[in-house]
Amino acid sequence: IRLILRTCITNQQIEAIETAVNLALRACLPARLHRPKLEIAFDLHDEPYYGHAASETAFICRGALRAGTTYFYRCATAYILSQGVRITLAIRFVRHTDTLPAVVSWLWQQVTQHQVCVRRLLMDKGFCSIAILTPLSQTGVPVILATPLRGKVNGTRTLCQGRSSYRTHYTFTGRKQAAITVPVTVVRTYKRRRNGKRKADWLVYVTLHCRPDVYAIRHLYRRRFGIEASYRLMERVRIRTSSPCSAWRFLFMGLAVLLLLAWNLLQWL
């Protein structure tokens, strides 16, 4: 079976595989998830790439150093958070030529096609940019977006001051894009060092069209951390391969996502 599939699948069929996987995810979505308002999460997932094949250049994205490489296969996913379970709504293979606004627009289009009522949108810090914040601020959808700590003089790290959590406004600036001022919530937490002592830690969130309690916003956003657990489960059922073919790898990832969705539905039944 592997030899037959390997001769049939090429990188030109990534869009066909993507369409087939998303149709299967839509068909498996329970009808009861269309009734209440639900929390939706957008996320970016990277799989390390160690090859040097010239045919894969158009399908590889650059990122921060991790697992000994800065080259990754990247996928964007949309999830439903319901009753402690993360259900995959849509998955998209991201090429290095794809822009973040285009990826977010595609994910949101998939959410609207599922006719899901959105209570709140939770987004990964990889989406924190002016190109994303500008269209989100013009919509009425409540959004909680994690913000990375950057800069030493004028960056978001300068917000990490004081002895308690607070709300404020922050202006994001760019070289080629107009600046935008958005409401942010700065949360002061603690984490344990190796010696057992506590150390203050800061978390910054962009909160658009919503004003949750300052001390509750961290717990609201923590609900999406279960997505990382779903990725670990996906790695347990994903078929392993050393092939450099992007379509081959994406097919195995799509099959793993469908297996996890089937398992969640069986647990509910």
Coordinates of C-alpha atoms in Angstrom, one line a residue:
I1 CA 0.0 0.0 0.0
R2 CA 2.8 2.4 0.8
L3 CA 4.6 1.8 -2.5
I4 CA 1.3 2.5 -4.4
L5 CA 0.6 5.7 -2.5
R6 CA 4.1 6.9 -2.8
T7 CA 4.0 6.7 -6.6
C8 CA 0.6 8.5 -6.7
I9 CA 1.2 11.3 -4.2
T10 CA 3.3 14.4 -5.2
N11 CA 3.6 17.9 -3.8
Q12 CA 1.2 19.1 -6.5
Q13 CA -1.6 17.2 -4.6
I14 CA -1.2 19.0 -1.3
E15 CA -4.3 21.1 -1.9
A16 CA -6.4 18.0 -2.8
I17 CA -5.2 16.3 0.4
E18 CA -6.0 19.4 2.4
T19 CA -9.5 19.6 0.9
A20 CA -10.2 15.9 1.6
V21 CA -9.0 16.1 5.2
N22 CA -11.2 19.2 5.9
L23 CA -14.2 17.6 4.4
A24 CA -13.8 14.6 6.6
L25 CA -13.4 16.8 9.7
R26 CA -16.6 18.7 8.7
A27 CA -18.5 15.5 8.3
C28 CA -17.5 14.2 11.7
L29 CA -18.5 17.4 13.6
P30 CA -21.3 16.6 16.1
A31 CA -24.6 18.4 15.6
R32 CA -24.8 19.6 19.2
L33 CA -21.7 21.8 18.7
H34 CA -23.8 24.1 16.5
R35 CA -26.1 25.2 19.3
P36 CA -24.1 26.9 22.1
K37 CA -21.5 29.7 21.7
L38 CA -18.1 28.1 21.8
E39 CA -14.5 29.1 22.2
I40 CA -12.4 28.9 19.1
A41 CA -8.6 28.6 19.0
F42 CA -6.2 29.3 16.2
D43 CA -2.7 27.7 16.4
L44 CA 0.5 27.2 14.3
H45 CA 2.3 23.9 14.5
D46 CA 5.9 23.3 13.2
E47 CA 7.4 19.9 12.4
P48 CA 11.3 20.0 12.1
Y49 CA 12.8 19.5 8.6
Y50 CA 16.4 18.4 8.3
G51 CA 16.7 17.7 4.5
H52 CA 18.3 19.7 1.7
A53 CA 16.0 18.7 -1.2
A54 CA 15.6 21.6 -3.7
S55 CA 12.1 20.4 -4.6
E56 CA 10.9 21.1 -1.0
T57 CA 12.1 24.8 -0.9
A58 CA 8.6 26.2 -1.7
F59 CA 7.0 24.2 1.2
I60 CA 9.5 24.9 4.0
C61 CA 9.1 27.8 6.5
R62 CA 11.8 29.4 8.6
G63 CA 11.5 29.8 12.4
A64 CA 13.4 30.1 15.6
L65 CA 16.0 27.5 16.4
R66 CA 14.4 24.3 17.8
A67 CA 15.4 20.6 17.7
G68 CA 18.6 21.5 15.9
T69 CA 17.0 23.2 12.9
T70 CA 15.4 26.5 11.7
Y71 CA 13.5 24.9 8.9
F72 CA 10.0 23.5 9.5
Y73 CA 6.9 22.1 7.9
R74 CA 4.1 24.4 9.2
C75 CA 0.4 23.8 9.6
A76 CA -2.3 26.2 10.8
T77 CA -5.2 24.7 12.7
A78 CA -8.6 25.8 14.1
Y79 CA -10.0 24.1 17.2
I80 CA -13.2 24.0 19.2
L81 CA -12.8 24.0 22.9
S82 CA -15.8 22.2 24.5
Q83 CA -16.1 20.2 27.7
G84 CA -12.4 19.9 28.2
V85 CA -11.9 18.4 24.7
R86 CA -10.2 20.1 21.7
I87 CA -11.9 19.2 18.4
T88 CA -10.1 20.1 15.2
L89 CA -12.2 22.2 12.8
A90 CA -9.8 22.7 10.0
I91 CA -6.1 22.3 9.1
R92 CA -4.1 24.0 6.4
F93 CA -0.6 23.4 5.1
V94 CA 1.3 26.7 5.2
R95 CA 3.9 27.5 2.6
H96 CA 6.7 30.1 3.1
T97 CA 4.9 32.4 0.6
D98 CA 1.6 32.4 2.6
T99 CA 1.1 35.5 4.7
L100 CA -0.4 35.4 8.2
P101 CA -3.4 37.5 7.3
A102 CA -4.3 35.1 4.4
V103 CA -3.9 32.1 6.8
V104 CA -6.1 33.7 9.5
S105 CA -8.7 34.6 6.8
W106 CA -8.8 31.1 5.6
L107 CA -9.2 29.7 9.1
W108 CA -12.0 32.1 9.9
Q109 CA -13.7 31.2 6.6
Q110 CA -13.7 27.5 7.7
V111 CA -15.2 28.4 11.1
T112 CA -18.1 30.3 9.4
Q113 CA -18.7 27.4 6.9
H114 CA -19.1 25.1 9.9
Q115 CA -21.8 27.6 11.2
V116 CA -20.3 27.6 14.7
C117 CA -21.3 30.4 17.1
V118 CA -18.2 32.0 18.4
R119 CA -18.0 33.2 22.0
R120 CA -14.4 34.0 22.1
L121 CA -11.3 33.6 19.8
L122 CA -8.0 32.5 21.4
M123 CA -4.9 33.0 19.3
D124 CA -1.3 31.9 19.6
K125 CA 1.5 34.5 20.0
G126 CA 2.7 33.6 16.5
F127 CA -0.2 35.6 15.2
C128 CA 0.7 38.8 17.1
S129 CA 1.5 41.3 14.4
I130 CA 0.0 44.6 13.0
A131 CA -1.2 42.8 9.9
I132 CA -3.4 40.6 12.1
L133 CA -4.4 43.1 14.8
T134 CA -5.7 45.7 12.3
P135 CA -8.5 43.5 10.7
L136 CA -9.3 41.9 14.1
S137 CA -9.9 45.4 15.7
Q138 CA -12.4 46.2 13.0
T139 CA -14.6 43.2 13.7
G140 CA -16.8 42.6 16.7
V141 CA -15.4 39.2 17.6
P142 CA -14.0 39.0 21.2
V143 CA -10.3 38.1 20.8
I144 CA -7.6 37.1 23.4
L145 CA -4.2 37.1 21.7
A146 CA -1.0 36.2 23.5
T147 CA 1.8 38.7 23.0
P148 CA 5.5 37.8 23.1
L149 CA 7.8 39.8 25.3
R150 CA 10.1 41.8 23.0
G151 CA 12.6 44.7 23.2
K152 CA 14.4 46.3 26.1
V153 CA 13.6 50.0 25.6
N154 CA 10.3 50.4 23.8
G155 CA 9.0 46.9 23.4
T156 CA 6.3 45.0 25.2
R157 CA 8.9 44.0 27.9
T158 CA 8.6 47.6 29.3
L159 CA 5.0 46.7 30.4
C160 CA 6.3 44.2 32.9
Q161 CA 6.5 46.6 35.8
G162 CA 4.8 46.9 39.2
R163 CA 3.6 44.4 41.8
S164 CA 0.2 43.5 40.4
S165 CA -1.7 42.8 37.2
Y166 CA -3.3 45.7 35.3
R167 CA -4.9 46.9 32.1
T168 CA -3.5 49.5 29.7
H169 CA -3.1 50.4 26.0
Y170 CA -0.1 49.6 23.9
T171 CA 0.9 50.9 20.5
F172 CA 2.4 48.4 18.0
T173 CA 4.7 50.0 15.5
G174 CA 6.2 48.7 12.2
R175 CA 8.5 49.8 9.5
K176 CA 6.1 49.4 6.6
Q177 CA 2.7 49.4 8.4
A178 CA 0.8 52.0 10.2
A179 CA 0.9 51.9 14.0
I180 CA -2.1 50.5 15.9
T181 CA -3.1 51.0 19.6
V182 CA -4.9 48.1 21.2
P183 CA -6.0 47.3 24.8
V184 CA -3.7 44.9 26.6
T185 CA -3.8 43.1 29.9
V186 CA -0.6 42.5 31.8
V187 CA -0.7 39.5 34.2
R188 CA 1.8 39.0 37.0
T189 CA 2.3 35.4 38.0
Y190 CA 4.9 33.3 39.7
K191 CA 6.9 30.3 38.8
R192 CA 9.1 28.0 40.8
R193 CA 12.9 28.0 40.4
R194 CA 15.0 24.8 40.8
N195 CA 15.9 25.8 44.3
G196 CA 12.2 26.0 45.2
K197 CA 12.0 29.8 45.5
R198 CA 9.3 31.8 43.6
K199 CA 10.1 34.1 40.8
A200 CA 7.8 36.7 39.2
D201 CA 6.7 36.0 35.7
W202 CA 4.8 38.3 33.3
L203 CA 2.2 37.5 30.7
V204 CA 0.8 40.0 28.2
Y205 CA -2.4 39.5 26.3
V206 CA -4.2 41.7 23.7
T207 CA -7.9 41.8 24.5
L208 CA -10.1 43.0 21.7
H209 CA -13.8 43.6 22.2
C210 CA -13.8 41.9 25.6
R211 CA -13.0 42.9 29.1
P212 CA -12.7 39.8 31.3
D213 CA -11.4 40.1 34.8
V214 CA -7.7 40.7 35.0
Y215 CA -7.1 37.7 37.1
A216 CA -9.4 35.4 35.1
I217 CA -7.9 36.2 31.7
R218 CA -4.9 33.9 32.3
H219 CA -7.3 31.0 33.2
L220 CA -9.4 31.7 30.1
Y221 CA -6.3 31.5 27.8
R222 CA -5.0 28.4 29.6
R223 CA -7.8 26.4 28.1
R224 CA -6.1 26.4 24.7
F225 CA -3.0 24.9 26.2
G226 CA -4.6 21.5 25.8
I227 CA -3.9 21.9 22.1
E228 CA -0.2 21.1 22.8
A229 CA -1.4 17.9 24.5
S230 CA -3.4 17.0 21.3
Y231 CA -0.2 17.5 19.3
R232 CA 1.6 15.0 21.6
L233 CA -1.2 12.5 21.1
M234 CA -1.0 13.1 17.4
E235 CA 2.7 12.2 17.4
R236 CA 1.9 8.9 19.0
V237 CA -0.4 7.9 16.2
R238 CA 1.3 9.7 13.3
I239 CA 3.1 7.4 10.8
R240 CA 6.8 8.0 10.9
T241 CA 8.7 8.7 7.7
S242 CA 12.1 10.1 6.5
S243 CA 10.7 11.1 3.1
P244 CA 11.3 14.7 2.1
C245 CA 8.0 14.8 0.3
S246 CA 5.8 17.5 1.9
A247 CA 2.5 16.0 0.6
W248 CA 3.5 12.6 2.1
R249 CA 4.1 14.1 5.5
F250 CA 1.0 16.2 5.4
L251 CA -1.1 13.2 4.5
F252 CA 0.2 11.4 7.6
M253 CA -0.6 14.4 9.8
G254 CA -4.1 14.6 8.4
L255 CA -4.7 10.9 9.1
A256 CA -3.5 11.4 12.7
V257 CA -5.8 14.3 13.2
L258 CA -8.8 12.3 12.0
L259 CA -7.9 9.4 14.3
L260 CA -7.8 11.8 17.3
L261 CA -11.2 13.2 16.3
A262 CA -12.7 9.8 16.0
W263 CA -11.3 8.9 19.4
N264 CA -12.9 12.1 21.0
L265 CA -16.3 11.3 19.4
L266 CA -16.1 7.7 20.7
Q267 CA -15.4 9.0 24.2
W268 CA -18.5 11.2 24.0
L269 CA -20.6 8.3 22.8

